[in-house]
Short mmCIF file of C-alpha atoms in Angstrom, two decimals:
data_model
loop_
_atom_site.label_atom_id
_atom_site.label_comp_id
_atom_site.label_asym_id
_atom_site.label_seq_id
_atom_site.Cartn_x
_atom_site.Cartn_y
_atom_site.Cartn_z
CA MET J 13 110.86 90.98 100.83
CA THR J 14 109.50 90.94 104.06
CA TYR J 15 106.85 94.22 104.11
CA GLU J 16 106.11 95.80 106.93
CA ASP J 17 103.99 98.74 105.49
CA VAL J 18 102.78 97.25 102.08
CA ARG J 19 100.41 94.56 101.21
CA TYR J 20 100.84 92.87 97.55
CA GLU J 21 98.20 89.63 96.26
CA VAL J 22 97.94 88.17 93.21
CA ASP J 23 94.31 87.47 92.68
CA GLY J 24 93.47 85.75 89.53
CA PRO J 25 95.01 87.93 86.75
CA ASN J 26 95.44 91.39 88.63
CA ALA J 27 98.36 91.66 91.68
CA VAL J 28 96.56 94.03 94.39
CA ILE J 29 98.69 96.33 95.93
CA THR J 30 97.99 98.47 99.26
CA ILE J 31 99.49 100.48 101.71
CA ASP J 32 99.26 99.00 104.83
CA ARG J 33 99.83 101.86 107.29
CA GLU J 34 95.82 102.99 107.97
CA LYS J 35 97.26 104.32 111.28
CA ARG J 36 99.00 107.01 109.28
CA MET J 37 96.48 107.90 106.23
CA ASN J 38 98.47 105.67 104.70
CA ALA J 39 100.98 108.40 104.57
CA PHE J 40 104.75 106.72 103.29
CA ARG J 41 108.50 107.02 104.78
CA GLY J 42 110.76 105.68 102.92
CA LYS J 43 110.32 102.17 103.75
CA THR J 44 106.58 102.18 102.26
CA ILE J 45 108.20 103.32 99.15
CA GLU J 46 110.92 101.14 98.81
CA GLU J 47 107.99 98.43 99.58
CA LEU J 48 106.06 99.23 96.91
CA ILE J 49 109.10 99.71 94.44
CA HIS J 50 109.91 96.19 95.53
CA ALA J 51 106.21 94.90 94.88
CA PHE J 52 105.30 96.56 91.51
CA LYS J 53 108.21 94.81 90.10
CA CYS J 54 107.15 91.53 91.49
CA ALA J 55 104.06 92.54 89.76
CA TRP J 56 106.01 93.59 86.41
CA ALA J 57 108.30 90.35 86.45
CA ASP J 58 104.84 87.76 87.10
CA PRO J 59 103.69 86.77 83.56
CA SER J 60 100.33 85.49 85.26
CA VAL J 61 99.77 89.25 86.35
CA ASN J 62 97.74 90.75 83.63
CA ALA J 63 96.80 94.27 85.90
CA VAL J 64 98.03 96.13 88.66
CA ILE J 65 95.37 97.34 91.46
CA PHE J 66 97.06 100.15 93.53
CA THR J 67 95.32 100.96 96.55
CA GLY J 68 95.39 101.80 100.66
CA ALA J 69 94.06 99.90 103.67
CA GLY J 70 90.82 100.75 105.21
CA ASP J 71 88.71 103.56 104.00
CA ARG J 72 90.14 106.71 105.36
CA ALA J 73 92.42 107.41 103.10
CA PHE J 74 94.55 105.94 99.75
CA CYS J 75 97.11 107.67 100.45
CA VAL J 76 98.11 111.26 102.08
CA GLY J 77 101.57 111.41 101.09
CA GLY J 78 104.56 111.89 102.96
CA ASP J 79 104.92 111.27 106.18
CA VAL J 80 105.17 115.07 107.62
CA LYS J 81 105.33 113.63 110.97
CA GLN J 82 108.26 111.85 110.53
CA ARG J 83 109.75 114.71 108.36
CA ALA J 84 109.26 117.03 111.99
CA GLU J 85 110.55 114.35 114.16
CA THR J 86 113.68 113.41 112.18
CA GLY J 87 114.23 115.58 109.87
CA ASN J 88 114.09 113.13 107.00
CA TYR J 89 111.50 110.02 105.76
CA GLY J 90 112.86 107.35 107.15
CA PRO J 91 116.14 105.26 107.25
CA THR J 92 115.83 102.52 103.60
CA GLU J 93 118.28 99.79 102.97
CA ASN J 94 120.25 101.79 100.09
CA GLY J 95 119.78 104.66 101.62
CA LEU J 96 117.69 107.06 99.05
CA PHE J 97 114.35 108.21 99.53
CA GLU J 98 113.27 106.67 95.94
CA VAL J 99 109.54 108.13 95.53
CA GLY J 100 110.59 109.90 92.06
CA TYR J 101 111.28 106.93 90.83
CA LEU J 102 108.18 104.46 91.83
CA GLN J 103 106.95 107.19 89.97
CA ARG J 104 107.93 106.44 86.99
CA LEU J 105 108.03 103.08 87.64
CA ILE J 106 104.36 103.32 87.93
CA ARG J 107 104.43 104.92 84.53
CA GLU J 108 106.68 102.30 83.23
CA ILE J 109 105.12 99.22 84.10
CA PRO J 110 103.84 97.28 81.18
CA LYS J 111 101.05 96.42 82.54
CA PRO J 112 97.36 99.01 83.44
CA VAL J 113 98.00 100.39 86.42
CA ILE J 114 94.78 100.97 88.57
CA ALA J 115 94.22 102.96 91.67
CA ALA J 116 91.11 102.02 93.29
CA VAL J 117 90.90 105.23 95.24
CA ASN J 118 89.34 104.15 99.08
CA GLY J 119 89.35 107.83 100.87
CA ALA J 120 91.64 111.02 101.01
CA ALA J 121 94.49 111.37 98.02
CA ILE J 122 96.04 114.15 98.72
CA GLY J 123 99.51 115.60 98.68
CA GLY J 124 102.16 113.15 97.29
CA GLY J 125 98.89 110.35 97.38
CA HIS J 126 97.00 112.36 95.49
CA VAL J 127 100.33 112.62 92.36
CA LEU J 128 100.87 108.97 92.42
CA HIS J 129 96.80 108.45 91.77
CA VAL J 130 97.20 110.45 89.18
CA LEU J 131 100.36 108.75 87.44
CA CYS J 132 98.03 105.68 87.24
CA ASP J 133 96.93 104.73 83.89
CA LEU J 134 93.17 103.84 85.85
CA SER J 135 91.65 105.76 88.56
CA ILE J 136 88.13 104.64 90.13
CA ALA J 137 86.62 106.11 93.29
CA ALA J 138 84.47 105.29 96.35
CA GLU J 139 81.86 107.88 97.05
CA HIS J 140 83.30 108.80 99.88
CA ALA J 141 86.96 109.79 98.37
CA THR J 142 88.72 112.98 98.58
CA PHE J 143 91.42 114.61 96.39
CA GLY J 144 93.87 117.59 97.14
CA GLN J 145 97.06 119.03 97.21
CA ALA J 146 98.64 120.34 100.16
CA GLY J 147 102.39 121.18 98.96
CA PRO J 148 102.57 124.13 99.84
CA ARG J 149 101.25 123.90 103.41
CA VAL J 150 103.85 121.82 104.79
CA GLY J 151 106.60 123.29 103.54
CA SER J 152 106.86 120.95 99.93
CA PHE J 153 106.23 120.93 96.34
CA ASP J 154 106.05 117.97 93.54
CA ALA J 155 107.04 120.48 90.66
CA GLY J 156 107.57 117.06 88.28
CA PHE J 157 104.62 115.21 87.62
CA GLY J 158 102.76 115.83 90.51
CA SER J 159 102.04 119.42 88.82
CA ALA J 160 103.50 119.23 85.21
CA TYR J 161 101.39 115.78 84.42
CA LEU J 162 98.36 116.77 86.74
CA ALA J 163 97.95 120.19 84.39
CA ARG J 164 97.77 117.79 81.28
CA VAL J 165 95.36 115.38 83.24
CA VAL J 166 93.03 118.67 84.29
CA GLY J 167 94.12 121.67 82.07
CA GLU J 168 95.99 124.69 83.50
CA LYS J 169 93.56 126.24 85.08
CA ARG J 170 92.46 123.32 87.23
CA ALA J 171 96.12 122.55 88.10
CA ARG J 172 96.73 125.69 89.05
CA GLU J 173 93.87 125.61 91.64
CA ILE J 174 94.40 122.41 93.08
CA TRP J 175 98.09 123.85 93.52
CA PHE J 176 97.47 127.24 95.13
CA LEU J 177 94.46 126.99 96.92
CA LEU J 178 94.68 123.92 98.02
CA ASP J 179 91.18 123.22 98.99
CA GLN J 180 89.96 118.98 99.00
CA TYR J 181 87.69 118.12 96.09
CA ASP J 182 84.79 115.22 96.62
CA ALA J 183 84.75 112.34 94.06
CA ALA J 184 81.69 113.56 92.17
CA THR J 185 84.22 116.60 91.39
CA ALA J 186 87.11 114.52 90.87
CA GLU J 187 85.37 112.79 87.89
CA ARG J 188 83.57 115.36 85.91
CA TRP J 189 87.40 117.47 85.96
CA GLY J 190 88.64 113.70 84.17
CA LEU J 191 90.98 113.12 87.64
CA VAL J 192 88.92 109.86 87.74
CA ASN J 193 87.08 107.54 85.84
CA LYS J 194 84.10 106.26 87.62
CA VAL J 195 83.00 106.64 90.75
CA VAL J 196 80.79 103.72 93.06
CA PRO J 197 79.95 103.10 96.60
CA LYS J 198 82.51 102.24 98.60
CA GLU J 199 81.69 98.37 98.99
CA GLU J 200 82.02 98.70 94.90
CA LEU J 201 85.34 99.67 94.43
CA LEU J 202 87.94 96.64 95.20
CA PRO J 203 85.29 94.82 92.79
CA ALA J 204 85.19 97.09 90.54
CA ALA J 205 88.93 97.62 89.90
CA LYS J 206 89.42 93.75 90.01
CA ALA J 207 86.64 93.63 86.93
CA TRP J 208 88.21 96.11 85.09
CA GLY J 209 91.45 93.92 85.59
CA GLU J 210 89.63 91.17 84.49
CA ARG J 211 88.20 92.78 81.08
CA MET J 212 92.01 93.49 80.10
CA ALA J 213 92.93 90.65 80.40
CA LYS J 214 91.49 88.59 77.71
CA TYR J 215 93.29 91.52 75.50
CA SER J 216 96.58 91.34 73.72
CA PRO J 217 99.37 91.89 76.18
CA THR J 218 101.41 93.45 73.76
CA ALA J 219 98.26 95.83 72.45
CA LEU J 220 98.10 96.65 75.68
CA ARG J 221 101.91 97.66 76.67
CA PHE J 222 102.77 99.22 73.38
CA LEU J 223 99.31 101.43 73.93
CA LYS J 224 100.68 102.45 77.39
CA THR J 225 103.70 103.86 76.24
CA SER J 226 101.94 105.66 73.51
CA PHE J 227 100.68 107.50 76.00
CA ASN J 228 103.15 108.05 77.82
CA ALA J 229 105.42 109.15 74.93
CA ASP J 230 103.95 112.83 75.02
CA THR J 231 104.89 113.05 78.42
CA GLU J 232 107.88 111.40 78.51
CA HIS J 233 110.13 114.56 79.20
CA GLN J 234 108.92 115.25 82.32
CA ALA J 235 110.67 112.83 83.99
CA GLY J 236 113.35 114.73 83.18
CA LEU J 237 111.55 117.77 84.96
CA SER J 238 110.52 115.73 87.44
CA ASN J 239 114.42 114.72 88.54
CA LEU J 240 114.97 118.36 88.36
CA ALA J 241 111.54 119.25 90.66
CA MET J 242 113.16 116.22 93.47
CA ALA J 243 116.80 117.39 93.63
CA GLY J 244 114.96 120.91 94.15
CA LEU J 245 112.56 119.63 97.16
CA ASP J 246 115.59 117.59 98.77
CA SER J 247 117.42 120.75 99.17
CA PHE J 248 113.90 122.58 100.00
CA VAL J 249 113.61 120.85 102.38
CA GLN J 250 116.25 121.55 104.45
CA THR J 251 115.52 124.76 104.52
CA ASP J 252 113.92 126.75 108.02
CA GLU J 253 111.52 128.09 106.02
CA ALA J 254 110.27 124.03 104.82
CA LYS J 255 110.81 122.92 108.58
CA GLU J 256 108.23 125.80 109.34
CA GLY J 257 105.63 123.69 107.48
CA ALA J 258 106.42 120.69 108.34
CA ALA J 259 106.52 121.28 112.54
CA ALA J 260 103.32 123.08 111.95
CA PHE J 261 101.63 120.31 110.63
CA ALA J 262 103.14 118.15 113.85
CA GLU J 263 102.20 120.50 115.94
CA LYS J 264 98.65 121.33 114.71
CA ARG J 265 98.92 124.98 114.09
CA GLN J 266 98.76 127.33 111.40
CA PRO J 267 102.69 127.99 109.77
CA ASP J 268 103.45 131.30 109.79
CA PHE J 269 105.49 131.45 106.45
CA ALA J 270 105.46 135.88 106.75
CA LYS J 271 109.05 136.65 107.26
CA TYR J 272 109.88 134.79 104.22
CA TYR J 273 107.86 137.29 102.16
CA GLN J 274 110.51 139.50 102.05
CA GLN J 275 112.97 137.13 100.47
CA HIS J 276 111.04 136.44 97.49
#
């Protein structure tokens, strides 16, 4: 595959996968997800790769989730080769690849981008990184891994705060809550992530694979919940309520959801 939205490189024992849409704050469209899936599979298949580092281009954003501007313009996240928008499959792939995945959070991790970093095995953040959700503001949600698994990571009260209030949190707060493992100056981010990969490359790959599977086993049922949530989201984004959220974001105004409260 010739990548347009993603960069893939192997550096020693590490595969470095970078979302390369800096002008869109590394927001993903259908093509981005398609390329990320291909890149993660390449890392899975390459016996020289012991760990995967997942990051974003530039220093403004790791990923701010789905490209809401594209959704407002076209009603979807753009074309893909197979016609599917497979963000749910990418989420499961991050969990299932039998190698540790390290999120190197180089800026804003918001919305669907926040979900992707949470699903990685380890997260290291630059000091200027920010974290948060945006779904209810833009007519979207992730009621699968994005909420249920997040609650396992930070606890029920914090997860509900993140999703219901939609505040953004700095890297120090994220570390205190257990959202990230470590915070470093931005110039040290990739070297620190690569150092973790190099350290794990000295360990038994079979042991690491079994450990990752064991950690996942306790929350594996959430994959089914995620499928259910994605099916619901597919229907919801076609409604006027969801379209109002996307349109307001694209037009840089506050969404008007008032009339939809009468339906609930």
